[in-house]
Amino acid sequence: SQQGEEDPQALSIQEGENATMNCSYKTSINNLQWYRQNSGRGLVHLILIRSNEREKHSGRLRVTLDTSKKSSSLLITASRAADTASYFCAPRSNDYKLSFGAGTTVTVRA
Amino acid sequence: EADIYQTPRYLVIGTGKKITLECSQTMGHDKMYWYQQDPGMELHLIHYSYGVNSTEKGDLSSESTVSRIRTEHFPLTLESARPSHTSQYLCASSPGTGAMNTEAFFGQGTRLTVV
């Protein structure tokens, strides 16, 4: 297993703006998952993109994957106060481990 | 809604005490995980299991131990708690064989304070 490295560490945006965060990883993957963590709580799965997919949408979320650059991005469109949270990526390889990096902390200002 | 439960939610305990943090899931998932996370910081994988009677150490060395006697139960034990063990502990589970690509479900966490 491996852990992703999210960038930036922190992001502050106005309500209604878009938020973009990136994830880089080191070795080949089966899929990459994005999770959200609201303050002090457990993580919630947002979206999974497989290694043979380049883009995936779910509601206001858009995820891209570039396996040649070993990177992924998560875009949240038309952000809301409820999107304030930490976001983590999890690159998944052929093993059972599930590791996370430090995450991107997003603050949406009213 | 995820059916994975952690108890207690909060625990304040004295140094030297033995504690067990409980984690149970009713989804029949083979894989289970324990993470340690200080406020606003990275999640560190400390233990994981891919089935009954299997346990592995994670990325971060921990003085805690785990057991997996039943599929649904993955308790974490600290034999002698110390202030350095003060942290939040998160448990997660995900489906097993043939479903390595699926999502993980997390409990609400146990916030442990050792005084």
GROMACS .gro file of C-alpha atoms in nm:
model
  225
    1SER     CA    1   0.000   0.000   0.000
    2GLN     CA    2   0.100   0.363  -0.024
    3GLN     CA    3  -0.032   0.691   0.099
    4GLY     CA    4  -0.117   0.987  -0.116
    5GLU     CA    5   0.019   1.333  -0.064
    6GLU     CA    6  -0.248   1.603  -0.079
    7ASP     CA    7  -0.182   1.956  -0.190
    8PRO     CA    8  -0.242   2.227  -0.078
    9GLN     CA    9  -0.241   2.163   0.297
   10ALA     CA   10  -0.511   2.423   0.345
   11LEU     CA   11  -0.754   2.611   0.125
   12SER     CA   12  -0.989   2.899   0.209
   13ILE     CA   13  -1.260   2.999  -0.039
   14GLN     CA   14  -1.578   3.203  -0.054
   15GLU     CA   15  -1.913   3.028  -0.065
   16GLY     CA   16  -2.008   2.962  -0.426
   17GLU     CA   17  -1.650   2.936  -0.548
   18ASN     CA   18  -1.486   2.617  -0.668
   19ALA     CA   19  -1.226   2.429  -0.463
   20THR     CA   20  -0.955   2.219  -0.621
   21MET     CA   21  -0.711   1.992  -0.442
   22ASN     CA   22  -0.454   1.749  -0.571
   23CYS     CA   23  -0.316   1.412  -0.474
   24SER     CA   24   0.013   1.260  -0.582
   25TYR     CA   25   0.126   0.904  -0.529
   26LYS     CA   26   0.433   0.696  -0.602
   27THR     CA   27   0.353   0.352  -0.743
   28SER     CA   28   0.091   0.197  -0.971
   29ILE     CA   29  -0.264   0.168  -0.841
   30ASN     CA   30  -0.588  -0.024  -0.891
   31ASN     CA   31  -0.797   0.274  -0.795
   32LEU     CA   32  -0.787   0.596  -0.600
   33GLN     CA   33  -1.045   0.698  -0.342
   34TRP     CA   34  -1.134   1.035  -0.193
   35TYR     CA   35  -1.273   1.078   0.159
   36ARG     CA   36  -1.404   1.370   0.364
   37GLN     CA   37  -1.364   1.420   0.737
   38ASN     CA   38  -1.573   1.670   0.928
   39SER     CA   39  -1.410   1.800   1.242
   40GLY     CA   40  -1.344   1.529   1.495
   41ARG     CA   41  -1.546   1.260   1.318
   42GLY     CA   42  -1.488   0.950   1.109
   43LEU     CA   43  -1.410   0.968   0.737
   44VAL     CA   44  -1.682   0.942   0.476
   45HIS     CA   45  -1.615   0.795   0.133
   46LEU     CA   46  -1.684   1.042  -0.150
   47ILE     CA   47  -1.580   0.886  -0.478
   48LEU     CA   48  -1.367   0.608  -0.627
   49ILE     CA   49  -1.192   0.629  -0.963
   50ARG     CA   50  -1.039   0.320  -1.120
   51SER     CA   51  -0.699   0.317  -1.285
   52ASN     CA   52  -0.853   0.286  -1.633
   53GLU     CA   53  -1.079   0.588  -1.580
   54ARG     CA   54  -0.973   0.947  -1.644
   55GLU     CA   55  -1.262   1.143  -1.502
   56LYS     CA   56  -1.560   1.079  -1.277
   57HIS     CA   57  -1.847   1.293  -1.150
   58SER     CA   58  -2.070   1.269  -0.847
   59GLY     CA   59  -2.302   1.561  -0.783
   60ARG     CA   60  -2.083   1.868  -0.731
   61LEU     CA   61  -1.767   1.657  -0.721
   62ARG     CA   62  -1.540   1.596  -1.016
   63VAL     CA   63  -1.235   1.372  -0.990
   64THR     CA   64  -0.963   1.330  -1.250
   65LEU     CA   65  -0.687   1.075  -1.263
   66ASP     CA   66  -0.364   1.093  -1.460
   67THR     CA   67  -0.177   0.766  -1.412
   68SER     CA   68   0.117   0.884  -1.624
   69LYS     CA   69   0.177   1.167  -1.376
   70LYS     CA   70   0.061   0.959  -1.079
   71SER     CA   71  -0.176   1.231  -0.971
   72SER     CA   72  -0.543   1.297  -0.911
   73SER     CA   73  -0.748   1.607  -0.850
   74LEU     CA   74  -1.076   1.666  -0.667
   75LEU     CA   75  -1.289   1.961  -0.770
   76ILE     CA   76  -1.582   2.078  -0.559
   77THR     CA   77  -1.802   2.316  -0.755
   78ALA     CA   78  -2.025   2.587  -0.608
   79SER     CA   79  -1.895   2.529  -0.258
   80ARG     CA   80  -2.116   2.556   0.049
   81ALA     CA   81  -2.043   2.607   0.417
   82ALA     CA   82  -2.115   2.236   0.470
   83ASP     CA   83  -1.816   2.152   0.248
   84THR     CA   84  -1.583   2.281   0.521
   85ALA     CA   85  -1.385   1.969   0.610
   86SER     CA   86  -1.059   1.787   0.554
   87TYR     CA   87  -1.024   1.586   0.235
   88PHE     CA   88  -0.803   1.280   0.199
   89CYS     CA   89  -0.703   1.068  -0.097
   90ALA     CA   90  -0.621   0.698  -0.074
   91PRO     CA   91  -0.436   0.534  -0.365
   92ARG     CA   92  -0.514   0.160  -0.358
   93SER     CA   93  -0.273  -0.105  -0.479
   94ASN     CA   94  -0.292  -0.485  -0.467
   95ASP     CA   95  -0.288  -0.527  -0.092
   96TYR     CA   96  -0.515  -0.488   0.206
   97LYS     CA   97  -0.368  -0.175   0.360
   98LEU     CA   98  -0.555   0.154   0.349
   99SER     CA   99  -0.329   0.450   0.428
  100PHE     CA  100  -0.390   0.824   0.424
  101GLY     CA  101  -0.177   1.137   0.405
  102ALA     CA  102  -0.218   1.463   0.593
  103GLY     CA  103  -0.516   1.578   0.386
  104THR     CA  104  -0.629   1.918   0.257
  105THR     CA  105  -0.826   2.132   0.500
  106VAL     CA  106  -1.093   2.332   0.318
  107THR     CA  107  -1.265   2.629   0.480
  108VAL     CA  108  -1.566   2.777   0.302
  109ARG     CA  109  -1.639   3.134   0.414
  110ALA     CA  110  -1.994   3.267   0.410
  111GLU     CA  111  -2.553   0.458   0.666
  112ALA     CA  112  -2.251   0.263   0.784
  113ASP     CA  113  -2.305  -0.002   1.050
  114ILE     CA  114  -1.976   0.030   1.231
  115TYR     CA  115  -1.970   0.127   1.594
  116GLN     CA  116  -1.701   0.240   1.830
  117THR     CA  117  -1.732   0.256   2.207
  118PRO     CA  118  -1.675   0.452   2.412
  119ARG     CA  119  -1.693   0.784   2.224
  120TYR     CA  120  -1.491   0.959   2.493
  121LEU     CA  121  -1.265   0.811   2.760
  122VAL     CA  122  -1.059   0.982   3.029
  123ILE     CA  123  -0.838   0.742   3.218
  124GLY     CA  124  -0.543   0.748   3.455
  125THR     CA  125  -0.187   0.655   3.367
  126GLY     CA  126  -0.109   0.285   3.400
  127LYS     CA  127  -0.463   0.162   3.346
  128LYS     CA  128  -0.547  -0.109   3.097
  129ILE     CA  129  -0.805  -0.008   2.839
  130THR     CA  130  -0.987  -0.171   2.550
  131LEU     CA  131  -1.144   0.030   2.271
  132GLU     CA  132  -1.428  -0.154   2.104
  133CYS     CA  133  -1.508  -0.164   1.732
  134SER     CA  134  -1.790  -0.368   1.583
  135GLN     CA  135  -1.943  -0.386   1.237
  136THR     CA  136  -2.252  -0.567   1.119
  137MET     CA  137  -2.174  -0.565   0.746
  138GLY     CA  138  -1.973  -0.890   0.740
  139HIS     CA  139  -1.663  -0.708   0.615
  140ASP     CA  140  -1.339  -0.905   0.615
  141LYS     CA  141  -1.101  -0.609   0.633
  142MET     CA  142  -1.081  -0.388   0.941
  143TYR     CA  143  -0.846  -0.107   1.035
  144TRP     CA  144  -0.739   0.105   1.332
  145TYR     CA  145  -0.604   0.459   1.292
  146GLN     CA  146  -0.460   0.708   1.536
  147GLN     CA  147  -0.514   1.079   1.470
  148ASP     CA  148  -0.418   1.384   1.671
  149PRO     CA  149  -0.647   1.689   1.621
  150GLY     CA  150  -0.601   1.840   1.276
  151MET     CA  151  -0.324   1.599   1.191
  152GLU     CA  152  -0.260   1.301   0.966
  153LEU     CA  153  -0.432   0.964   1.012
  154HIS     CA  154  -0.180   0.698   1.101
  155LEU     CA  155  -0.264   0.334   1.028
  156ILE     CA  156  -0.163   0.137   1.339
  157HIS     CA  157  -0.326  -0.205   1.287
  158TYR     CA  158  -0.526  -0.389   1.024
  159SER     CA  159  -0.682  -0.727   0.970
  160TYR     CA  160  -0.793  -0.907   0.655
  161GLY     CA  161  -0.997  -1.173   0.831
  162VAL     CA  162  -1.050  -1.379   1.142
  163ASN     CA  163  -0.724  -1.464   1.323
  164SER     CA  164  -0.524  -1.230   1.099
  165THR     CA  165  -0.374  -0.907   1.232
  166GLU     CA  166  -0.094  -0.692   1.096
  167LYS     CA  167   0.092  -0.388   1.218
  168GLY     CA  168   0.032  -0.070   1.024
  169ASP     CA  169   0.253   0.217   0.917
  170LEU     CA  170   0.298   0.369   1.263
  171SER     CA  171   0.447   0.168   1.547
  172SER     CA  172   0.202   0.145   1.835
  173GLU     CA  173   0.216  -0.002   2.185
  174SER     CA  174  -0.143  -0.116   2.142
  175THR     CA  175  -0.247  -0.469   2.044
  176VAL     CA  176  -0.549  -0.599   1.855
  177SER     CA  177  -0.734  -0.924   1.813
  178ARG     CA  178  -0.976  -1.060   1.553
  179ILE     CA  179  -1.155  -1.361   1.694
  180ARG     CA  180  -1.485  -1.283   1.523
  181THR     CA  181  -1.546  -1.117   1.187
  182GLU     CA  182  -1.754  -0.840   1.335
  183HIS     CA  183  -1.529  -0.745   1.627
  184PHE     CA  184  -1.185  -0.581   1.625
  185PRO     CA  185  -1.093  -0.450   1.971
  186LEU     CA  186  -0.779  -0.248   2.045
  187THR     CA  187  -0.607  -0.283   2.383
  188LEU     CA  188  -0.354  -0.072   2.568
  189GLU     CA  189  -0.205  -0.268   2.859
  190SER     CA  190  -0.074   0.039   3.039
  191ALA     CA  191  -0.203   0.375   2.922
  192ARG     CA  192   0.031   0.674   2.914
  193PRO     CA  193  -0.029   1.045   2.842
  194SER     CA  194   0.144   0.995   2.504
  195HIS     CA  195  -0.147   0.768   2.406
  196THR     CA  196  -0.385   1.063   2.424
  197SER     CA  197  -0.536   1.085   2.076
  198GLN     CA  198  -0.840   1.000   1.865
  199TYR     CA  199  -0.868   0.639   1.752
  200LEU     CA  200  -1.070   0.560   1.439
  201CYS     CA  201  -1.186   0.218   1.327
  202ALA     CA  202  -1.285   0.128   0.971
  203SER     CA  203  -1.396  -0.174   0.773
  204SER     CA  204  -1.428  -0.268   0.406
  205PRO     CA  205  -1.545  -0.572   0.211
  206GLY     CA  206  -1.299  -0.854   0.147
  207THR     CA  207  -1.232  -1.103  -0.130
  208GLY     CA  208  -1.293  -0.979  -0.480
  209ALA     CA  209  -1.392  -0.639  -0.353
  210MET     CA  210  -1.057  -0.478  -0.292
  211ASN     CA  211  -1.166  -0.175  -0.488
  212THR     CA  212  -1.458  -0.077  -0.271
  213GLU     CA  213  -1.496   0.192  -0.014
  214ALA     CA  214  -1.415   0.179   0.356
  215PHE     CA  215  -1.664   0.270   0.627
  216PHE     CA  216  -1.553   0.451   0.939
  217GLY     CA  217  -1.680   0.461   1.293
  218GLN     CA  218  -1.725   0.788   1.479
  219GLY     CA  219  -1.401   0.745   1.673
  220THR     CA  220  -1.295   0.721   2.035
  221ARG     CA  221  -1.131   1.026   2.185
  222LEU     CA  222  -0.890   0.901   2.451
  223THR     CA  223  -0.733   1.122   2.717
  224VAL     CA  224  -0.478   0.975   2.955
  225VAL     CA  225  -0.411   1.188   3.261
   0.00000   0.00000   0.00000
